[in-house]
PDB file of C-alpha atoms in Angstrom:
ATOM      1  CA  MET Z  26       0.358   0.129  -0.350  1.00  0.00           C
ATOM      2  CA  ASN Z  27       2.602   2.705   1.030  1.00  0.00           C
ATOM      3  CA  GLU Z  28       4.589   1.259  -2.277  1.00  0.00           C
ATOM      4  CA  LEU Z  29       2.008   2.147  -3.994  1.00  0.00           C
ATOM      5  CA  PHE Z  30       0.787   6.083  -2.791  1.00  0.00           C
ATOM      6  CA  LEU Z  31       4.995   6.597  -3.619  1.00  0.00           C
ATOM      7  CA  PHE Z  32       4.153   5.692  -7.096  1.00  0.00           C
ATOM      8  CA  GLY Z  33       0.960   7.560  -7.470  1.00  0.00           C
ATOM      9  CA  LEU Z  34       2.779  10.693  -5.466  1.00  0.00           C
ATOM     10  CA  LEU Z  35       5.800  10.234  -8.044  1.00  0.00           C
ATOM     11  CA  LEU Z  36       3.536   9.833 -11.402  1.00  0.00           C
ATOM     12  CA  LEU Z  37       1.576  13.245  -9.957  1.00  0.00           C
ATOM     13  CA  ASN Z  38       4.815  15.391  -9.281  1.00  0.00           C
ATOM     14  CA  LEU Z  39       5.878  14.421 -12.485  1.00  0.00           C
ATOM     15  CA  GLY Z  40       2.270  15.843 -14.410  1.00  0.00           C
ATOM     16  CA  ILE Z  41       2.675  18.596 -12.489  1.00  0.00           C
ATOM     17  CA  SER Z  42       6.133  19.264 -13.582  1.00  0.00           C
ATOM     18  CA  SER Z  43       5.536  18.570 -16.362  1.00  0.00           C
ATOM     19  CA  TRP Z  44       2.941  20.672 -17.123  1.00  0.00           C
ATOM     20  CA  ASN Z  45       4.651  23.765 -15.151  1.00  0.00           C
ATOM     21  CA  ALA Z  46       7.454  23.310 -17.528  1.00  0.00           C
ATOM     22  CA  TYR Z  47       5.382  23.574 -20.525  1.00  0.00           C
ATOM     23  CA  ALA Z  48       3.090  25.993 -19.355  1.00  0.00           C
ATOM     24  CA  SER Z  49       6.092  28.663 -18.326  1.00  0.00           C
ATOM     25  CA  GLY Z  50       8.274  27.409 -21.118  1.00  0.00           C
ATOM     26  CA  ALA Z  51       5.149  28.637 -24.034  1.00  0.00           C
ATOM     27  CA  TYR Z  52       5.295  31.831 -23.360  1.00  0.00           C
ATOM     28  CA  LEU Z  53       9.182  31.788 -22.657  1.00  0.00           C
ATOM     29  CA  THR Z  54      10.226  34.072 -25.523  1.00  0.00           C
ATOM     30  CA  GLU Z  55       6.972  35.858 -25.337  1.00  0.00           C
ATOM     31  CA  SER Z  56       7.866  37.376 -21.672  1.00  0.00           C
ATOM     32  CA  LYS Z  57      11.668  38.186 -22.975  1.00  0.00           C
ATOM     33  CA  ILE Z  58       9.474  41.028 -25.191  1.00  0.00           C
ATOM     34  CA  ILE Z  59       6.679  41.773 -21.943  1.00  0.00           C
ATOM     35  CA  GLY Z  60       8.949  41.530 -18.800  1.00  0.00           C
ATOM     36  CA  GLY Z  61       7.681  42.353 -15.828  1.00  0.00           C
ATOM     37  CA  TRP Z  62       5.203  40.549 -14.096  1.00  0.00           C
ATOM     38  CA  THR Z  63       4.652  37.704 -16.442  1.00  0.00           C
ATOM     39  CA  ARG Z  64       8.552  37.239 -17.276  1.00  0.00           C
ATOM     40  CA  PHE Z  65       8.279  36.649 -12.962  1.00  0.00           C
ATOM     41  CA  VAL Z  66       5.125  34.375 -12.898  1.00  0.00           C
ATOM     42  CA  VAL Z  67       6.862  32.351 -16.155  1.00  0.00           C
ATOM     43  CA  TRP Z  68      10.312  31.872 -13.722  1.00  0.00           C
ATOM     44  CA  CYS Z  69       8.882  31.019 -10.935  1.00  0.00           C
ATOM     45  CA  GLY Z  70       7.088  28.507 -12.831  1.00  0.00           C
ATOM     46  CA  LEU Z  71      10.486  26.973 -14.327  1.00  0.00           C
ATOM     47  CA  VAL Z  72      12.046  26.590 -10.277  1.00  0.00           C
ATOM     48  CA  MET Z  73       8.705  24.502  -9.319  1.00  0.00           C
ATOM     49  CA  SER Z  74       8.894  22.512 -12.061  1.00  0.00           C
ATOM     50  CA  ALA Z  75      12.621  22.053 -11.690  1.00  0.00           C
ATOM     51  CA  SER Z  76      11.919  21.051  -7.628  1.00  0.00           C
ATOM     52  CA  GLY Z  77       9.083  18.880  -9.024  1.00  0.00           C
ATOM     53  CA  PHE Z  78      11.548  17.012 -10.809  1.00  0.00           C
ATOM     54  CA  THR Z  79      14.059  17.517  -8.481  1.00  0.00           C
ATOM     55  CA  TRP Z  80      12.069  15.448  -5.670  1.00  0.00           C
ATOM     56  CA  VAL Z  81      11.233  12.490  -8.573  1.00  0.00           C
ATOM     57  CA  TYR Z  82      14.870  11.516  -9.116  1.00  0.00           C
ATOM     58  CA  MET Z  83      16.011  11.860  -5.610  1.00  0.00           C
ATOM     59  CA  THR Z  84      13.297   9.645  -4.626  1.00  0.00           C
ATOM     60  CA  VAL Z  85      13.967   7.027  -6.865  1.00  0.00           C
ATOM     61  CA  LEU Z  86      18.048   7.389  -6.196  1.00  0.00           C
ATOM     62  CA  THR Z  87      17.855   7.121  -2.533  1.00  0.00           C
ATOM     63  CA  MET Z  88      15.382   4.369  -3.336  1.00  0.00           C
ATOM     64  CA  ILE Z  89      17.908   2.284  -5.895  1.00  0.00           C
ATOM     65  CA  ALA Z  90      21.240   3.206  -3.258  1.00  0.00           C
ATOM     66  CA  VAL Z  91      19.699   1.897  -0.331  1.00  0.00           C
ATOM     67  CA  ALA Z  92      18.220  -0.391  -2.243  1.00  0.00           C
ATOM     68  CA  GLY Z  93      21.552  -1.971  -3.986  1.00  0.00           C
ATOM     69  CA  GLN Z  94      23.684  -1.195  -0.361  1.00  0.00           C
ATOM     70  CA  TRP Z  95      25.281   1.812  -1.112  1.00  0.00           C
ATOM     71  CA  LEU Z  96      23.401   3.678   1.416  1.00  0.00           C
ATOM     72  CA  THR Z  97      22.062   2.694   4.877  1.00  0.00           C
ATOM     73  CA  MET Z  98      17.880   3.324   5.700  1.00  0.00           C
ATOM     74  CA  GLU Z  99      20.120   5.853   8.150  1.00  0.00           C
ATOM     75  CA  TRP Z 100      21.568   7.276   4.882  1.00  0.00           C
ATOM     76  CA  GLY Z 101      19.192   7.421   2.752  1.00  0.00           C
ATOM     77  CA  ASP Z 102      16.941   9.434   5.662  1.00  0.00           C
ATOM     78  CA  VAL Z 103      19.603  12.072   5.536  1.00  0.00           C
ATOM     79  CA  MET Z 104      19.818  12.163   1.892  1.00  0.00           C
ATOM     80  CA  PHE Z 105      16.177  12.718   1.922  1.00  0.00           C
ATOM     81  CA  LYS Z 106      16.130  14.963   4.025  1.00  0.00           C
ATOM     82  CA  LEU Z 107      19.102  17.182   2.860  1.00  0.00           C
ATOM     83  CA  GLY Z 108      17.157  17.322  -0.915  1.00  0.00           C
ATOM     84  CA  TYR Z 109      13.868  18.639   1.215  1.00  0.00           C
ATOM     85  CA  LEU Z 110      16.296  21.215   2.374  1.00  0.00           C
ATOM     86  CA  ILE Z 111      17.573  22.424  -1.188  1.00  0.00           C
ATOM     87  CA  ILE Z 112      14.261  22.632  -2.693  1.00  0.00           C
ATOM     88  CA  ILE Z 113      11.976  24.074  -0.269  1.00  0.00           C
ATOM     89  CA  LEU Z 114      12.506  27.094  -0.315  1.00  0.00           C
ATOM     90  CA  PRO Z 115      12.971  27.452  -3.954  1.00  0.00           C
ATOM     91  CA  ILE Z 116       9.019  25.753  -3.575  1.00  0.00           C
ATOM     92  CA  ILE Z 117       7.686  27.423  -0.755  1.00  0.00           C
ATOM     93  CA  GLY Z 118       9.120  31.149  -2.888  1.00  0.00           C
ATOM     94  CA  SER Z 119       8.248  30.845  -6.647  1.00  0.00           C
ATOM     95  CA  GLY Z 120       5.528  29.304  -4.856  1.00  0.00           C
ATOM     96  CA  PHE Z 121       3.650  32.601  -3.631  1.00  0.00           C
ATOM     97  CA  GLY Z 122       4.221  34.076  -7.462  1.00  0.00           C
ATOM     98  CA  ILE Z 123       2.469  30.769  -9.040  1.00  0.00           C
ATOM     99  CA  TRP Z 124      -0.211  31.194  -6.529  1.00  0.00           C
ATOM    100  CA  ALA Z 125      -0.864  35.069  -6.387  1.00  0.00           C
ATOM    101  CA  HIS Z 126      -0.957  34.585 -10.472  1.00  0.00           C
ATOM    102  CA  SER Z 127      -3.352  31.970 -10.097  1.00  0.00           C
ATOM    103  CA  LEU Z 128      -5.582  34.583  -7.933  1.00  0.00           C
ATOM    104  CA  ALA Z 129      -5.403  36.618 -10.263  1.00  0.00           C
ATOM    105  CA  GLU Z 130      -6.459  34.194 -13.232  1.00  0.00           C
ATOM    106  CA  ALA Z 131      -9.393  32.789 -11.206  1.00  0.00           C
ATOM    107  CA  TYR Z 132     -10.758  36.573 -10.235  1.00  0.00           C
ATOM    108  CA  ARG Z 133     -10.390  37.793 -13.826  1.00  0.00           C
ATOM    109  CA  GLU Z 134     -11.693  34.844 -15.868  1.00  0.00           C
ATOM    110  CA  ARG Z 135     -14.205  33.077 -13.217  1.00  0.00           C
ATOM    111  CA  ASN Z 136     -14.263  29.618 -14.873  1.00  0.00           C
ATOM    112  CA  PHE Z 137     -13.922  26.257 -13.070  1.00  0.00           C
ATOM    113  CA  GLY Z 138     -10.579  25.809 -14.167  1.00  0.00           C
ATOM    114  CA  ASN Z 139      -9.001  28.524 -13.527  1.00  0.00           C
ATOM    115  CA  ILE Z 140     -10.747  28.789  -9.648  1.00  0.00           C
ATOM    116  CA  ALA Z 141      -9.642  25.203  -9.355  1.00  0.00           C
ATOM    117  CA  ILE Z 142      -6.450  25.493 -10.045  1.00  0.00           C
ATOM    118  CA  ALA Z 143      -6.120  28.738  -7.585  1.00  0.00           C
ATOM    119  CA  GLY Z 144      -8.052  26.761  -5.017  1.00  0.00           C
ATOM    120  CA  TRP Z 145      -4.730  24.117  -5.869  1.00  0.00           C
ATOM    121  CA  ASN Z 146      -1.750  26.980  -5.237  1.00  0.00           C
ATOM    122  CA  THR Z 147      -3.492  27.905  -2.460  1.00  0.00           C
ATOM    123  CA  PHE Z 148      -3.915  24.563  -0.130  1.00  0.00           C
ATOM    124  CA  ALA Z 149      -0.503  24.077  -1.678  1.00  0.00           C
ATOM    125  CA  GLN Z 150       0.925  27.410  -0.525  1.00  0.00           C
ATOM    126  CA  ALA Z 151       0.399  26.786   2.793  1.00  0.00           C
ATOM    127  CA  HIS Z 152       0.480  23.090   3.086  1.00  0.00           C
ATOM    128  CA  ASN Z 153       4.010  23.351   2.157  1.00  0.00           C
ATOM    129  CA  THR Z 154       4.397  27.051   4.465  1.00  0.00           C
ATOM    130  CA  TRP Z 155       3.221  24.565   7.392  1.00  0.00           C
ATOM    131  CA  GLN Z 156       5.595  21.779   6.868  1.00  0.00           C
ATOM    132  CA  ALA Z 157       8.265  23.779   6.248  1.00  0.00           C
ATOM    133  CA  ALA Z 158       7.881  25.385   9.191  1.00  0.00           C
ATOM    134  CA  SER Z 159       7.697  22.316  10.847  1.00  0.00           C
ATOM    135  CA  HIS Z 160      10.271  20.111   9.347  1.00  0.00           C
ATOM    136  CA  ALA Z 161      12.947  22.168   8.087  1.00  0.00           C
ATOM    137  CA  PRO Z 162      15.245  23.282  11.226  1.00  0.00           C
ATOM    138  CA  SER Z 163      14.843  19.209  12.305  1.00  0.00           C
ATOM    139  CA  PHE Z 164      16.018  18.018   8.692  1.00  0.00           C
ATOM    140  CA  LEU Z 165      18.951  20.692   9.094  1.00  0.00           C
ATOM    141  CA  LYS Z 166      20.103  19.667  12.592  1.00  0.00           C
ATOM    142  CA  ASP Z 167      20.211  15.856  11.973  1.00  0.00           C
ATOM    143  CA  VAL Z 168      21.743  16.888   8.103  1.00  0.00           C
ATOM    144  CA  MET Z 169      24.277  18.880   9.535  1.00  0.00           C
ATOM    145  CA  GLU Z 170      24.725  16.405  12.899  1.00  0.00           C
ATOM    146  CA  ALA Z 171      25.406  13.159   9.761  1.00  0.00           C
ATOM    147  CA  PHE Z 172      28.047  15.188   8.164  1.00  0.00           C
ATOM    148  CA  SER Z 173      29.584  16.624  11.154  1.00  0.00           C
ATOM    149  CA  GLY Z 174      31.194  13.310  11.477  1.00  0.00           C
ATOM    150  CA  LYS Z 175      30.746  13.024  15.180  1.00  0.00           C
ATOM    151  CA  ASN Z 176      27.550   9.897  15.020  1.00  0.00           C
ATOM    152  CA  ARG Z 177      29.634   7.820  11.931  1.00  0.00           C
ATOM    153  CA  LYS Z 178      30.490   4.996  13.017  1.00  0.00           C
ATOM    154  CA  SER Z 179      32.527   3.238  10.820  1.00  0.00           C
ATOM    155  CA  SER Z 180      34.984   4.543   7.827  1.00  0.00           C
ATOM    156  CA  LYS Z 181      32.209   3.440   5.422  1.00  0.00           C
ATOM    157  CA  ASP Z 182      30.051   6.653   6.326  1.00  0.00           C
ATOM    158  CA  GLY Z 183      32.448   9.338   4.723  1.00  0.00           C
ATOM    159  CA  ALA Z 184      31.945   6.846   1.895  1.00  0.00           C
ATOM    160  CA  MET Z 185      28.385   7.837   2.041  1.00  0.00           C
ATOM    161  CA  ALA Z 186      28.411  11.268   2.814  1.00  0.00           C
ATOM    162  CA  MET Z 187      30.204  11.441  -0.655  1.00  0.00           C
ATOM    163  CA  LEU Z 188      27.155   9.620  -2.105  1.00  0.00           C
ATOM    164  CA  VAL Z 189      24.855  11.534  -1.443  1.00  0.00           C
ATOM    165  CA  ILE Z 190      26.261  14.426  -1.792  1.00  0.00           C
ATOM    166  CA  LEU Z 191      27.394  13.040  -5.422  1.00  0.00           C
ATOM    167  CA  LEU Z 192      23.634  11.563  -5.722  1.00  0.00           C
ATOM    168  CA  VAL Z 193      21.905  15.248  -4.910  1.00  0.00           C
ATOM    169  CA  ILE Z 194      23.667  17.274  -7.786  1.00  0.00           C
ATOM    170  CA  LEU Z 195      22.928  14.243  -9.374  1.00  0.00           C
ATOM    171  CA  ALA Z 196      19.136  14.971  -8.803  1.00  0.00           C
ATOM    172  CA  VAL Z 197      19.264  18.651  -8.650  1.00  0.00           C
ATOM    173  CA  ALA Z 198      20.844  19.116 -12.034  1.00  0.00           C
ATOM    174  CA  GLY Z 199      18.393  15.863 -13.312  1.00  0.00           C
ATOM    175  CA  GLY Z 200      15.682  18.302 -12.369  1.00  0.00           C
ATOM    176  CA  ALA Z 201      16.992  21.548 -13.858  1.00  0.00           C
ATOM    177  CA  ILE Z 202      17.855  19.671 -17.470  1.00  0.00           C
ATOM    178  CA  THR Z 203      14.343  18.137 -17.010  1.00  0.00           C
ATOM    179  CA  THR Z 204      12.239  21.835 -16.777  1.00  0.00           C
ATOM    180  CA  GLY Z 205      15.502  23.078 -19.877  1.00  0.00           C
ATOM    181  CA  LEU Z 206      14.048  21.069 -22.309  1.00  0.00           C
ATOM    182  CA  ILE Z 207      10.586  20.816 -21.598  1.00  0.00           C
ATOM    183  CA  ALA Z 208      10.501  24.560 -21.783  1.00  0.00           C
ATOM    184  CA  ARG Z 209      12.519  25.355 -24.341  1.00  0.00           C
ATOM    185  CA  TRP Z 210      10.310  22.276 -26.761  1.00  0.00           C
ATOM    186  CA  ALA Z 211       7.070  23.910 -25.627  1.00  0.00           C
ATOM    187  CA  ASP Z 212       8.830  27.849 -26.509  1.00  0.00           C
ATOM    188  CA  ARG Z 213       9.411  26.254 -29.975  1.00  0.00           C
ATOM    189  CA  ARG Z 214       6.156  24.715 -30.606  1.00  0.00           C
ATOM    190  CA  VAL Z 215       4.003  27.911 -29.197  1.00  0.00           C
ATOM    191  CA  ALA Z 216       6.633  30.436 -30.548  1.00  0.00           C
ATOM    192  CA  LEU Z 217       5.185  33.786 -31.793  1.00  0.00           C
ATOM    193  CA  ASP Z 218       5.070  34.462 -34.605  1.00  0.00           C
ATOM    194  CA  VAL Z 219       7.648  36.441 -37.181  1.00  0.00           C
ATOM    195  CA  THR Z 220       4.740  39.507 -36.959  1.00  0.00           C
ATOM    196  CA  GLY Z 221       4.563  39.928 -33.175  1.00  0.00           C
ATOM    197  CA  GLU Z 222       0.756  38.679 -32.914  1.00  0.00           C
ATOM    198  CA  ALA Z 223      -0.415  36.289 -30.187  1.00  0.00           C
ATOM    199  CA  PRO Z 224       1.056  32.562 -29.943  1.00  0.00           C
ATOM    200  CA  MET Z 225      -0.207  30.326 -32.479  1.00  0.00           C
ATOM    201  CA  HIS Z 226      -1.479  27.766 -30.082  1.00  0.00           C
ATOM    202  CA  GLY Z 227      -3.872  30.325 -27.925  1.00  0.00           C
ATOM    203  CA  ARG Z 228      -4.630  31.337 -24.416  1.00  0.00           C
ATOM    204  CA  ARG Z 229      -2.563  31.529 -21.326  1.00  0.00           C
ATOM    205  CA  ARG Z 230      -1.818  28.745 -19.274  1.00  0.00           C
ATOM    206  CA  THR Z 231      -1.387  28.653 -15.852  1.00  0.00           C
ATOM    207  CA  PRO Z 232       1.711  27.295 -14.091  1.00  0.00           C
ATOM    208  CA  VAL Z 233       0.282  25.016 -11.066  1.00  0.00           C
ATOM    209  CA  ARG Z 234       2.270  23.329  -8.242  1.00  0.00           C
ATOM    210  CA  ALA Z 235       3.916  21.216  -7.219  1.00  0.00           C
TER     211      ALA Z 235
END
């Protein structure tokens, strides 16, 4: 049951992150021209997308490393906590921008889709902020203790600490690269035509949350 729930969460995050990358990438070129709030919201969507992909890759890499006995369960827990600390501030920061934009879109258009997205973003932003306030301090303490070497039981702990850092870097890089590839594909697909008129594929897309 827990495995199915985790698998469902991974699929959900992949879907939301892919949409955020596509929706933001579709306005990448236009946002460079318009600038201002549009540019800000596009970058918020890209940051949120990269953070979501990073979480998915972090989870998969941790599971593989623990299953392959390259990391102990304790170091797997440290890797999760380190990954959380890396992505939570970008998630909360970009989330405020996306949340404000979705509220404005819902108020302006007042249709079910935009209202539903605004409602989800409100819940997600409140949830992420509360979770960060509740868990980030203890996670930071645990990570610092793990890497300080005070609680290391063997020489293998040093190697596992290095592996955790490498895997986290790989997950972050993978998240950024995946977002960049999807965004660039969307930018080409929904590019402005040579006359500088509206995008070929229609209405404005609102990023959702990870």
